[in-house]
Short mmCIF file of C-alpha atoms and ligand atoms in Angstrom, two decimals:
data_model
loop_
_atom_site.label_atom_id
_atom_site.label_comp_id
_atom_site.label_asym_id
_atom_site.label_seq_id
_atom_site.Cartn_x
_atom_site.Cartn_y
_atom_site.Cartn_z
CA MET A 186 -0.04 0.08 0.00
CA THR A 187 1.24 3.50 -0.62
CA LYS A 188 0.87 6.27 1.85
CA SER A 189 -2.67 7.05 0.70
CA GLY A 190 -3.49 3.28 1.07
CA THR A 191 -4.06 2.67 -2.86
CA ALA A 192 -2.87 -0.19 -4.59
CA ALA A 193 0.69 -0.65 -5.35
CA THR A 194 1.88 1.38 -8.15
CA SER A 195 3.61 0.80 -11.76
CA LEU A 196 7.21 1.47 -12.50
CA ASP A 197 6.43 4.35 -14.92
CA ARG A 198 4.18 5.79 -11.64
CA LEU A 199 6.60 5.86 -9.03
CA GLN A 200 6.78 9.29 -7.53
CA LEU A 201 10.18 10.74 -6.33
CA GLN A 202 10.56 13.43 -3.92
CA HIS A 203 13.96 15.48 -3.52
CA ARG A 204 14.06 16.90 -0.04
CA TYR A 205 17.88 16.47 0.00
CA ALA A 206 18.45 18.32 -3.43
CA ASP A 207 16.14 21.07 -1.99
CA LEU A 208 18.66 21.85 0.97
CA GLY A 209 20.82 24.05 -1.66
CA PRO A 210 23.61 23.80 -3.69
CA VAL A 211 26.37 23.38 -0.63
CA PHE A 212 24.95 20.05 -0.40
CA GLY A 213 25.81 18.74 -3.63
CA THR A 214 25.74 19.19 -7.45
CA PRO A 215 22.83 18.33 -9.91
CA THR A 216 24.10 15.93 -12.24
CA ALA A 217 22.82 14.16 -15.27
CA PRO A 218 23.53 10.26 -15.18
CA THR A 219 25.72 9.01 -18.27
CA PRO A 220 23.78 5.71 -18.94
CA LEU A 221 25.77 2.43 -19.90
CA GLU A 222 25.23 1.64 -23.41
CA ASN A 223 22.92 -1.43 -24.24
CA PRO A 224 22.37 -2.23 -20.65
CA HIS A 225 20.54 -5.57 -19.82
CA LEU A 226 18.55 -6.48 -16.75
CA ILE A 227 20.29 -8.88 -14.44
CA HIS A 228 18.01 -9.12 -11.56
CA VAL A 229 14.97 -6.92 -9.61
CA ASN A 230 14.41 -7.27 -6.08
CA LYS A 231 11.01 -7.92 -5.36
CA GLU A 232 11.21 -7.52 -1.53
CA VAL A 233 12.69 -4.08 -2.09
CA MET A 234 10.04 -3.34 -4.84
CA ALA A 235 7.15 -4.26 -2.17
CA LEU A 236 8.98 -1.77 0.27
CA LEU A 237 8.77 0.99 -2.31
CA GLY A 238 5.02 0.37 -3.14
CA LEU A 239 6.01 -0.84 -6.37
CA ASP A 240 3.56 -3.80 -7.84
CA VAL A 241 5.91 -7.09 -8.17
CA ALA A 242 4.04 -7.91 -11.36
CA GLU A 243 6.25 -5.09 -12.84
CA ALA A 244 9.25 -6.93 -12.00
CA THR A 245 9.25 -8.06 -15.70
CA HIS A 246 8.83 -4.42 -16.99
CA PRO A 247 10.89 -3.85 -20.13
CA ASP A 248 12.06 -0.45 -18.92
CA TRP A 249 14.16 -1.92 -15.57
CA PRO A 250 17.51 -1.56 -17.72
CA SER A 251 16.63 2.26 -18.69
CA TYR A 252 15.63 3.17 -15.10
CA THR A 253 18.68 1.29 -13.65
CA THR A 254 21.17 3.40 -15.73
CA GLY A 255 19.32 6.44 -15.80
CA SER A 256 18.26 6.83 -19.40
CA LYS A 257 14.84 6.89 -17.98
CA LEU A 258 14.18 8.94 -14.83
CA PHE A 259 11.39 8.25 -12.39
CA ALA A 260 8.94 10.97 -12.03
CA GLY A 261 10.08 13.86 -10.08
CA SER A 262 13.43 12.63 -9.86
CA VAL A 263 16.56 15.40 -9.35
CA PRO A 264 19.45 13.48 -10.02
CA LEU A 265 22.22 15.07 -7.44
CA ALA A 266 26.21 14.07 -6.65
CA MET A 267 25.98 14.41 -2.84
CA LYS A 268 29.13 16.19 -1.47
CA TYR A 269 30.98 14.69 1.59
CA THR A 270 34.74 14.20 2.83
CA GLY A 271 35.97 12.13 5.22
CA HIS A 272 38.89 10.06 6.70
CA GLN A 273 40.14 7.10 4.63
CA PHE A 274 42.66 4.87 6.54
CA GLY A 275 43.00 7.59 9.23
CA GLY A 276 43.79 10.48 7.01
CA TYR A 277 41.58 13.13 5.92
CA ASN A 278 40.49 13.35 2.33
CA PRO A 279 38.49 16.66 1.14
CA GLU A 280 38.13 15.65 -2.06
CA LEU A 281 35.29 13.12 -1.80
CA GLY A 282 31.98 12.92 -2.95
CA ASP A 283 29.47 10.97 -4.82
CA GLY A 284 32.27 10.17 -7.74
CA ARG A 285 30.18 7.44 -9.31
CA ALA A 286 26.80 7.49 -8.04
CA LEU A 287 23.53 10.13 -7.97
CA LEU A 288 20.83 10.41 -5.60
CA LEU A 289 17.95 10.00 -7.66
CA GLY A 290 15.29 11.20 -5.00
CA GLU A 291 13.15 9.56 -2.43
CA VAL A 292 10.18 7.31 -2.55
CA GLU A 293 7.55 7.63 0.37
CA ASN A 294 5.52 4.58 1.27
CA SER A 295 3.65 3.51 4.09
CA GLY A 296 4.87 6.36 5.96
CA LYS A 297 8.57 5.45 5.48
CA HIS A 298 11.07 7.20 2.98
CA TRP A 299 13.39 5.54 0.88
CA ASP A 300 16.27 6.97 -1.09
CA LEU A 301 17.16 5.77 -4.36
CA HIS A 302 20.70 6.00 -5.60
CA LEU A 303 22.06 5.05 -8.69
CA LYS A 304 25.48 3.39 -8.55
CA GLY A 305 27.47 3.52 -11.78
CA ALA A 306 25.88 6.49 -13.17
CA GLY A 307 29.13 8.05 -14.82
CA LYS A 308 31.45 10.82 -13.82
CA THR A 309 30.10 13.55 -11.49
CA PRO A 310 32.18 16.98 -10.41
CA TYR A 311 33.49 14.59 -7.70
CA SER A 312 35.00 11.75 -9.94
CA ARG A 313 38.54 12.86 -9.34
CA PHE A 314 40.46 10.50 -11.46
CA GLY A 315 37.71 7.88 -11.54
CA ASP A 316 35.88 6.77 -14.30
CA GLY A 317 32.51 6.95 -13.18
CA ARG A 318 31.53 3.60 -13.23
CA ALA A 319 31.09 0.30 -11.26
CA VAL A 320 31.78 -3.15 -12.51
CA LEU A 321 29.71 -6.45 -12.67
CA ARG A 322 31.78 -8.06 -10.15
CA SER A 323 31.53 -5.31 -7.08
CA THR A 324 27.65 -4.50 -8.33
CA ILE A 325 26.68 -8.12 -7.82
CA ARG A 326 28.70 -8.07 -4.47
CA GLU A 327 26.85 -5.32 -3.12
CA TYR A 328 23.55 -6.68 -4.28
CA LEU A 329 24.12 -9.89 -2.37
CA ALA A 330 25.37 -8.36 0.68
CA GLY A 331 22.50 -5.95 1.42
CA GLU A 332 20.23 -8.93 1.33
CA ALA A 333 22.71 -11.15 3.17
CA LEU A 334 22.81 -8.84 6.19
CA SER A 335 19.23 -7.69 6.05
CA THR A 336 17.78 -11.12 6.70
CA LEU A 337 20.18 -11.85 9.47
CA GLY A 338 18.74 -8.81 11.24
CA ILE A 339 21.68 -6.45 10.59
CA ARG A 340 20.62 -3.00 9.22
CA SER A 341 21.98 -2.35 5.95
CA THR A 342 21.33 -0.46 2.64
CA ARG A 343 19.79 -2.81 -0.01
CA ALA A 344 19.32 -2.79 -3.67
CA LEU A 345 16.18 -2.61 -6.07
CA SER A 346 17.85 -3.73 -9.21
CA ILE A 347 20.92 -4.52 -11.19
CA VAL A 348 21.81 -4.24 -14.82
CA GLY A 349 25.11 -5.41 -16.83
CA SER A 350 26.51 -4.01 -19.96
CA ARG A 351 29.36 -4.63 -22.56
CA GLU A 352 30.90 -1.36 -21.90
CA PRO A 353 34.58 -2.27 -20.99
CA VAL A 354 35.76 -0.85 -17.64
CA ALA A 355 39.56 -1.31 -16.69
CA ARG A 356 40.14 -2.19 -13.05
CA GLU A 357 43.20 -4.58 -12.30
CA SER A 358 41.97 -6.42 -15.58
CA MET A 359 39.54 -5.25 -18.05
CA GLU A 360 35.88 -5.95 -16.75
CA THR A 361 32.54 -4.77 -18.00
CA GLY A 362 30.37 -1.98 -16.46
CA ALA A 363 27.34 -2.59 -14.40
CA ALA A 364 24.73 -0.30 -12.60
CA LEU A 365 22.29 -0.81 -9.40
CA ILE A 366 19.90 1.37 -7.72
CA ARG A 367 20.94 1.00 -3.82
CA VAL A 368 17.97 1.92 -1.42
CA ALA A 369 18.55 3.25 1.83
CA ARG A 370 16.64 5.36 4.41
CA THR A 371 19.40 7.85 3.98
CA HIS A 372 22.61 8.23 2.27
CA ILE A 373 23.82 10.81 4.60
CA ARG A 374 27.23 9.76 5.86
CA PHE A 375 29.67 10.67 8.66
CA GLY A 376 31.50 12.44 6.01
CA HIS A 377 28.74 14.92 5.04
CA PHE A 378 29.23 16.59 8.55
CA GLU A 379 33.04 16.28 8.41
CA TYR A 380 32.86 18.35 4.94
CA LEU A 381 30.72 21.09 6.38
CA PHE A 382 32.77 21.32 9.40
CA TYR A 383 36.06 21.60 7.91
CA THR A 384 35.07 23.94 5.39
CA ARG A 385 33.46 26.19 8.17
CA GLN A 386 29.80 26.23 6.49
CA LEU A 387 28.58 26.04 10.00
CA ASP A 388 24.92 27.03 9.12
CA ALA A 389 24.62 24.48 6.55
CA GLN A 390 25.78 22.01 9.07
CA LYS A 391 23.13 23.10 11.45
CA GLN A 392 20.43 22.83 8.51
CA LEU A 393 21.95 19.06 8.16
CA VAL A 394 21.49 18.36 11.84
CA GLU A 395 17.86 19.41 11.56
CA PHE A 396 17.31 17.84 8.53
CA VAL A 397 18.22 14.23 9.79
CA CYS A 398 16.48 14.86 12.97
CA ALA A 399 13.42 15.94 11.31
CA GLN A 400 13.57 12.29 9.67
CA PHE A 401 14.83 10.09 12.29
CA LEU A 402 14.46 11.92 15.66
CA PRO A 403 11.27 14.12 15.26
CA GLU A 404 10.76 14.34 19.14
CA VAL A 405 13.46 16.74 18.97
CA THR A 406 12.17 18.97 16.08
CA GLY A 407 12.04 22.57 17.12
CA GLN A 408 14.24 22.20 19.93
CA PRO A 409 17.50 24.40 20.20
CA ILE A 410 20.13 23.32 17.66
CA GLN A 411 22.65 22.10 20.66
CA GLU A 412 19.74 19.65 21.91
CA GLN A 413 19.07 18.45 18.18
CA ALA A 414 22.79 18.09 17.78
CA GLU A 415 23.38 16.06 20.83
CA ALA A 416 20.21 13.90 20.26
CA LEU A 417 21.54 12.99 16.74
CA LEU A 418 25.26 11.97 18.16
CA ARG A 419 23.75 9.88 20.76
CA PHE A 420 21.57 8.32 18.15
CA THR A 421 24.25 7.67 15.82
CA VAL A 422 26.50 6.33 18.86
CA GLN A 423 23.93 3.79 19.70
CA ARG A 424 23.19 2.71 16.28
CA SER A 425 26.89 2.25 15.38
CA ALA A 426 27.47 0.33 18.34
CA GLU A 427 24.42 -1.90 17.73
CA LEU A 428 25.69 -2.16 14.29
CA ALA A 429 29.40 -3.18 15.19
CA ALA A 430 27.79 -5.71 17.46
CA GLY A 431 26.06 -7.30 14.65
CA TRP A 432 28.96 -7.53 12.54
CA GLN A 433 30.78 -9.41 15.27
CA SER A 434 27.79 -11.59 15.98
CA VAL A 435 27.55 -13.03 12.33
CA GLY A 436 31.05 -12.85 11.41
CA PHE A 437 30.88 -9.87 9.11
CA ALA A 438 34.09 -8.09 8.03
CA HIS A 439 33.03 -4.69 6.18
CA GLY A 440 36.74 -4.26 4.89
CA VAL A 441 36.84 -0.48 4.29
CA LEU A 442 35.53 1.31 7.48
CA ASN A 443 36.27 4.86 6.15
CA THR A 444 34.04 7.54 7.63
CA ASP A 445 32.76 8.40 4.13
CA ASN A 446 31.52 4.62 4.22
CA MET A 447 29.65 5.22 7.72
CA SER A 448 25.86 5.97 7.48
CA ILE A 449 24.64 8.55 10.08
CA ILE A 450 22.02 6.15 11.15
CA GLY A 451 24.10 3.25 11.41
CA ASP A 452 23.40 0.84 8.33
CA THR A 453 25.95 -1.20 6.86
CA PHE A 454 26.84 1.22 3.73
CA ASP A 455 29.22 0.77 0.72
CA PHE A 456 30.48 -2.49 0.22
CA GLY A 457 33.85 -3.15 -1.26
CA PRO A 458 36.20 -6.33 -0.22
CA TYR A 459 33.99 -7.35 2.66
CA GLY A 460 33.91 -11.01 3.78
CA PHE A 461 31.94 -13.20 6.22
CA LEU A 462 34.20 -15.42 8.11
CA ASP A 463 34.73 -19.08 7.26
CA ASP A 464 37.09 -20.38 9.79
CA TYR A 465 36.97 -18.36 12.96
CA GLU A 466 39.53 -16.18 12.43
CA PRO A 467 39.67 -12.89 14.79
CA GLY A 468 42.46 -11.02 12.73
CA PHE A 469 40.80 -11.87 9.20
CA ILE A 470 41.73 -9.11 6.90
CA CYS A 471 39.21 -9.25 3.82
CA ASN A 472 40.90 -6.18 1.83
CA HIS A 473 44.19 -7.21 0.38
CA SER A 474 45.30 -3.67 0.22
CA ASP A 475 44.76 -3.10 3.94
CA HIS A 476 48.51 -4.08 4.84
CA THR A 477 48.19 -2.80 8.39
CA GLY A 478 45.01 -4.76 9.26
CA ARG A 479 43.17 -1.46 10.33
CA TYR A 480 40.08 -3.01 9.09
CA ALA A 481 40.57 -6.57 10.51
CA PHE A 482 37.51 -8.25 11.64
CA ASP A 483 38.38 -7.93 15.27
CA ALA A 484 39.47 -4.12 14.76
CA GLN A 485 36.00 -3.25 13.71
CA PRO A 486 34.47 -2.11 16.99
CA GLY A 487 37.36 0.07 17.92
CA VAL A 488 37.64 1.50 14.34
CA VAL A 489 33.69 2.15 14.55
CA LEU A 490 34.67 4.15 17.80
CA TRP A 491 37.53 5.87 15.78
CA ASN A 492 34.95 6.98 13.05
CA LEU A 493 32.69 8.31 15.81
CA ASN A 494 35.55 10.51 17.23
CA ALA A 495 36.13 11.85 13.89
CA LEU A 496 32.31 12.45 13.74
CA ALA A 497 32.16 13.83 17.07
CA HIS A 498 35.19 16.13 16.38
CA ALA A 499 32.91 17.65 13.44
CA PHE A 500 30.18 18.30 16.12
CA SER A 501 32.65 20.25 18.19
CA SER A 502 31.09 23.49 16.39
CA LEU A 503 28.04 22.76 18.07
CA LEU A 504 28.64 20.97 21.14
CA ASP A 505 30.91 21.35 24.10
CA ALA A 506 33.91 18.69 24.88
CA GLU A 507 32.21 17.27 27.96
CA ILE A 508 29.14 16.52 26.01
CA LEU A 509 30.95 14.88 23.04
CA LYS A 510 32.69 12.93 25.68
CA ASP A 511 29.63 11.80 27.22
CA CYS A 512 28.12 10.68 24.05
CA LEU A 513 31.20 8.83 22.92
CA GLY A 514 31.47 7.11 26.66
CA GLN A 515 27.86 5.34 25.81
CA PHE A 516 29.72 3.36 22.87
CA GLN A 517 31.40 0.78 24.71
CA PRO A 518 28.68 -0.20 27.16
CA LEU A 519 25.85 -0.42 24.35
CA LEU A 520 28.41 -2.43 22.21
CA ILE A 521 29.19 -5.14 25.02
CA GLU A 522 25.62 -5.39 25.92
CA HIS A 523 24.31 -5.84 22.45
CA TYR A 524 26.71 -8.11 21.65
CA ALA A 525 26.44 -10.22 24.69
CA GLY A 526 22.69 -10.46 23.67
CA LEU A 527 23.26 -11.24 20.08
CA MET A 528 25.82 -14.12 21.26
CA ARG A 529 23.46 -15.54 24.05
CA ALA A 530 20.90 -15.94 21.35
CA LYS A 531 23.24 -17.80 18.94
CA LEU A 532 24.10 -20.23 21.98
CA GLY A 533 20.13 -20.47 22.55
CA LEU A 534 20.23 -18.73 26.04
CA ALA A 535 17.06 -17.18 26.76
CA LEU A 536 18.16 -15.98 30.21
CA LYS A 537 20.98 -13.86 31.55
CA ASP A 538 23.70 -15.57 33.62
CA ASP A 539 26.50 -14.20 35.11
CA GLY A 540 28.95 -17.00 33.39
CA ASP A 541 27.73 -16.33 29.92
CA GLN A 542 30.31 -14.17 28.78
CA GLN A 543 33.17 -16.53 30.10
CA LEU A 544 31.24 -19.41 28.26
CA CYS A 545 31.13 -17.63 24.97
CA ALA A 546 34.71 -16.42 24.93
CA ASP A 547 36.10 -19.73 25.75
CA LEU A 548 33.90 -21.23 23.01
CA LEU A 549 35.44 -18.68 20.64
CA GLN A 550 38.76 -19.67 21.76
CA ILE A 551 38.10 -23.22 20.74
CA LEU A 552 36.77 -22.10 17.48
CA GLU A 553 39.90 -20.10 16.74
CA GLN A 554 42.37 -22.70 17.88
CA GLY A 555 40.52 -25.50 16.08
CA GLN A 556 40.26 -23.58 12.87
CA VAL A 557 36.33 -24.08 12.94
CA ASP A 558 34.16 -22.76 10.48
CA TYR A 559 32.12 -20.03 12.60
CA SER A 560 28.63 -20.34 10.79
CA LEU A 561 28.82 -24.18 10.56
CA PHE A 562 29.66 -24.56 14.25
CA PHE A 563 26.53 -22.53 15.25
CA ARG A 564 24.31 -24.16 12.82
CA THR A 565 25.20 -27.36 14.07
CA LEU A 566 24.85 -26.62 17.71
CA SER A 567 21.50 -25.64 17.01
CA HIS A 568 20.54 -29.22 16.59
CA TYR A 569 22.67 -30.23 19.65
CA THR A 570 20.74 -32.10 22.27
CA GLY A 571 23.34 -33.19 24.89
CA GLU A 572 24.27 -36.53 22.89
CA ARG A 573 28.02 -37.95 23.12
CA PRO A 574 30.42 -38.01 21.64
CA ALA A 575 28.85 -35.10 19.99
CA ALA A 576 30.20 -36.38 16.68
CA ALA A 577 28.81 -33.77 14.53
CA LEU A 578 30.35 -30.89 16.47
CA GLU A 579 33.63 -32.88 16.78
CA ALA A 580 33.88 -33.20 13.11
CA LEU A 581 34.04 -29.62 12.77
CA VAL A 582 36.91 -29.23 15.21
CA SER A 583 40.66 -29.82 14.77
CA PRO A 584 41.51 -33.24 16.51
CA SER A 585 43.88 -31.53 18.91
CA GLN A 586 40.88 -29.46 20.24
CA HIS A 587 38.46 -32.25 21.01
CA ALA A 588 39.20 -32.78 24.62
CA VAL A 589 38.72 -29.07 25.25
CA LEU A 590 35.52 -29.19 23.24
CA GLN A 591 34.07 -31.79 25.25
CA ASP A 592 34.73 -29.87 28.57
CA TRP A 593 33.07 -26.97 26.99
CA LEU A 594 30.13 -29.04 26.24
CA ARG A 595 29.92 -30.22 29.91
CA ARG A 596 29.68 -26.65 30.93
CA TYR A 597 27.11 -25.62 28.16
CA ASP A 598 25.12 -28.73 29.49
CA GLN A 599 24.88 -27.46 32.80
CA ARG A 600 24.28 -24.03 31.70
CA LEU A 601 21.24 -25.29 29.71
CA GLN A 602 19.85 -26.64 33.04
CA LYS A 603 19.01 -23.27 34.31
CA GLU A 604 17.00 -22.56 31.15
CA LYS A 605 13.32 -22.68 31.40
CA ARG A 606 12.73 -23.41 27.76
CA PRO A 607 12.29 -27.01 26.57
CA ALA A 608 15.29 -28.18 24.48
CA GLN A 609 12.97 -28.51 21.26
CA GLN A 610 11.92 -24.47 21.39
CA ARG A 611 15.74 -23.81 22.27
CA SER A 612 16.73 -25.64 19.05
CA GLN A 613 14.02 -24.14 16.98
CA ALA A 614 15.05 -20.43 18.35
CA MET A 615 18.66 -21.17 17.47
CA LEU A 616 17.74 -22.26 14.00
CA ALA A 617 16.07 -19.24 13.57
CA THR A 618 19.31 -17.39 14.65
CA ASN A 619 22.16 -19.29 13.24
CA PRO A 620 21.86 -19.52 9.44
CA LYS A 621 22.44 -22.46 7.15
CA PHE A 622 23.19 -20.21 4.36
CA VAL A 623 26.06 -17.45 4.40
CA LEU A 624 27.29 -15.27 1.73
CA ARG A 625 30.92 -16.59 1.64
CA ASN A 626 33.40 -15.13 -0.59
CA TYR A 627 33.73 -18.65 -2.36
CA LEU A 628 30.03 -18.56 -3.12
CA ALA A 629 30.04 -15.08 -4.38
CA GLN A 630 33.15 -15.75 -6.47
CA ARG A 631 31.24 -18.82 -8.05
CA VAL A 632 28.30 -16.73 -8.81
CA ILE A 633 30.40 -13.88 -10.21
CA GLU A 634 32.42 -16.12 -12.57
CA ALA A 635 29.19 -17.35 -14.02
CA ALA A 636 27.53 -13.81 -14.44
CA GLU A 637 30.67 -12.70 -16.34
CA ALA A 638 30.35 -15.67 -18.60
CA GLY A 639 26.44 -14.46 -19.28
CA ASP A 640 24.97 -17.11 -16.67
CA TYR A 641 22.82 -15.11 -14.07
CA GLN A 642 21.08 -18.47 -12.61
CA PRO A 643 23.41 -18.97 -9.74
CA LEU A 644 23.11 -15.34 -8.87
CA GLY A 645 19.51 -16.13 -8.71
CA ILE A 646 19.77 -19.33 -6.56
CA LEU A 647 22.17 -17.55 -3.95
CA PHE A 648 19.68 -14.45 -3.81
CA ASP A 649 17.06 -16.46 -3.04
CA LEU A 650 18.93 -18.63 -0.47
CA LEU A 651 20.00 -15.54 1.26
CA GLN A 652 16.63 -14.32 1.49
CA SER A 653 15.76 -17.04 3.69
CA PRO A 654 18.94 -18.37 5.02
CA PHE A 655 17.42 -20.21 8.21
CA ASP A 656 15.35 -22.44 6.07
CA GLU A 657 16.65 -25.85 5.20
CA HIS A 658 16.09 -25.62 1.22
CA PRO A 659 16.56 -29.29 0.84
CA GLY A 660 18.90 -30.12 -2.39
CA PHE A 661 20.81 -26.74 -2.06
CA GLU A 662 23.28 -28.40 0.73
CA ASP A 663 26.05 -27.54 -1.78
CA TRP A 664 25.55 -23.71 -1.05
CA ALA A 665 25.52 -24.35 2.77
CA ALA A 666 29.03 -26.05 2.83
CA ALA A 667 32.22 -24.45 4.29
CA PRO A 668 34.89 -23.92 1.48
CA THR A 669 37.74 -26.13 0.80
CA ASP A 670 41.08 -24.60 1.57
CA THR A 671 41.52 -23.08 -1.83
CA GLY A 672 38.28 -21.41 -1.48
CA LYS A 673 39.46 -19.95 1.89
CA HIS A 674 41.09 -16.45 1.87
CA LEU A 675 40.38 -15.73 -1.85
CA PRO A 676 42.00 -12.39 -2.46
CA ILE A 677 39.47 -9.80 -2.62
CA SER A 678 40.40 -6.58 -4.46
CA CYS A 679 39.26 -3.39 -3.14
CA SER A 680 38.85 -1.73 -6.87
CA SER A 681 35.15 -2.03 -7.62
P1 AMP B 113 34.50 3.73 -2.25
O1 AMP B 113 35.99 3.40 -2.12
O2 AMP B 113 33.96 3.13 -3.13
O3 AMP B 113 33.99 4.20 -0.90
O4 AMP B 113 34.83 5.38 -2.64
C1 AMP B 113 35.55 6.25 -2.15
C2 AMP B 113 35.44 7.43 -3.14
O5 AMP B 113 35.84 7.54 -4.48
C3 AMP B 113 34.05 8.34 -3.45
O6 AMP B 113 34.01 9.65 -3.28
C4 AMP B 113 33.67 7.43 -4.52
O7 AMP B 113 32.40 8.18 -5.17
C5 AMP B 113 34.87 7.61 -5.49
N1 AMP B 113 34.97 6.60 -6.52
C6 AMP B 113 35.19 5.51 -6.31
N2 AMP B 113 35.27 4.75 -7.32
C7 AMP B 113 35.09 5.42 -8.43
C8 AMP B 113 34.96 5.37 -9.90
N3 AMP B 113 35.23 4.67 -10.36
N4 AMP B 113 34.73 6.87 -10.49
C9 AMP B 113 34.47 7.84 -9.82
N5 AMP B 113 34.62 8.07 -8.47
C10 AMP B 113 34.78 6.91 -7.62
MG1 MG B 114 32.27 4.76 -0.22
#
C-alpha cells in the first residue's frame, strides 16, 4: 500500500521527492547520469519493490535497464551528486563526494521514506581520477550483501535492481560496466558533517542536523540546535554500537571502514572487499590492500569508535567537549550489552547468567584454535541435544581441540539446565538465529564468474537462499558448505 492506502504502483508512476536536493547547492551538484550503453537486466529485488510500494508484477517491465542506468528517470527525480569528505585509512581527504553515483530522490511509502541512489551512473564533479563506473563483480557483491545482512537482522542498505552491459571498464584487468539502484533510509554519511565542519559552513551544518533529526528524531524537532545535535550524536553512537555488535556476531568484516562509508543512521554502507568469516579467525583481513589490518575483523568495534570520534570532532562546532565525551562514552557499554545479547541468542540462552560471557569467550577460543567454521559450528550446535560424543560438532573441530570441546560442552550442558525453555524450543530459536546459508566469498566468486560468462542463474539461486537463510532448502546443501582450503582467503580486491 502507498501512503494514501492505494494499491501498489507501476514503475512508470513511481513518484520521487527530492528533499535533500532542495537543501541547496552546498550539499551537492545536480548532475545528469551518463547511462551505460545497451544495458541488460540482471535481477530485480521483489522484496525491495514491495518496500517502495511497487507492484511486483512490474518485475518483468521492459524498462528496468533504462531506469537502472538513468536513461529514463522516475517521475520527480532530481539526480544529484552528494558532497561529502571523510577520513580514509586514518587520513582526512577533502576531495570526496559521489564520484560515480547519484541520489535520484526518495520514495514515500507506508509512512517511510526510501532514498534511491544510482551507482555506476557516470562521472560527476567529484569523480577525481575515476571513470564514474562500477563493474559487474562489485555490483553483484553489493547486491547480495544487502540481502545477506538484512535477513540476518543487521541494518544495511539494499538494492532494487542490477543491470550489466558490455561497456569495458578497466580495473586490475578489463571488466564490464554494471549499475544498481541502492535503496536506503538515508545516504547521509559521517563525511557529510565532516565536510561542512572542515569548510566552516556552519549554518549549513546546522541545517543538515535539523534535516536528519526531522526524519529520524522527530521528537527533538523545533528544539534548540544544540539539543538536536546532541540527540543526533547519541543516536548515531547507539546505532553504530549496535551495528558493530551485529557484524561481530554474524562474522561480517566490512573491509573499508572509512568515515565516508559510515551511515549517520548506522546502516551497513558501501560494500567493497567485505567478507563473512569461514573459519573463526579474529584477525581476518578481507581487503588485500589493508596491509596493516586497520580494518581487520576484530578491529571493527575500535575503528567504529575511531570514526565516531571523527564525527564528534565535526560536532565540536555545536557541542561542548564534555557532552561530546559523554556521547562517545555510551559506545562501549552499548556494544558489550548488544553483543552479549546476540551471542546469547546464538547459544540458545534465553536467560541471562553471570558466566555467559566467559562461556562464550571460551567457545570462541576453541573455534579459533581448532580452525572451526564459524557459521557451521553454530548451525550444528542448534541441533545439539546433549548427545555424546557429539560427533557432528567434533567433526568440525581439529582433533587437538576435541578434549577442550568436550569440557566446554559439559559446561554448556550445565548452563542449559538453568534455562526454562524446553530443548526443542531452544533448538528452533537457534535455527532461526544461526543461518544455514551465508554469503561466503567463494560462493560470491562462483556466482560472479558465472555472471561474467553470461549465466545469471547461480546469482538467482544464491539471492533466494540468502533471503531465507534459516530455512533448510533441501537439495541446496552444496550452497551451505564451508569452502575447501583453496576457497578460503580468496584475495578480494578493493577495486570496484
Ligand atoms: P569507495 O572506495 O567506493 O567508498 O569510494 C571512495 C570515493 O571514491 C567516493 O568519493 C567515490 O565516489 C569515489 N569513487 C570510487 N570509485 C570511483 C569511480 N570508478 N569513479 C569515480 N569515483 C569513484
Ligand atoms: Mg564509499
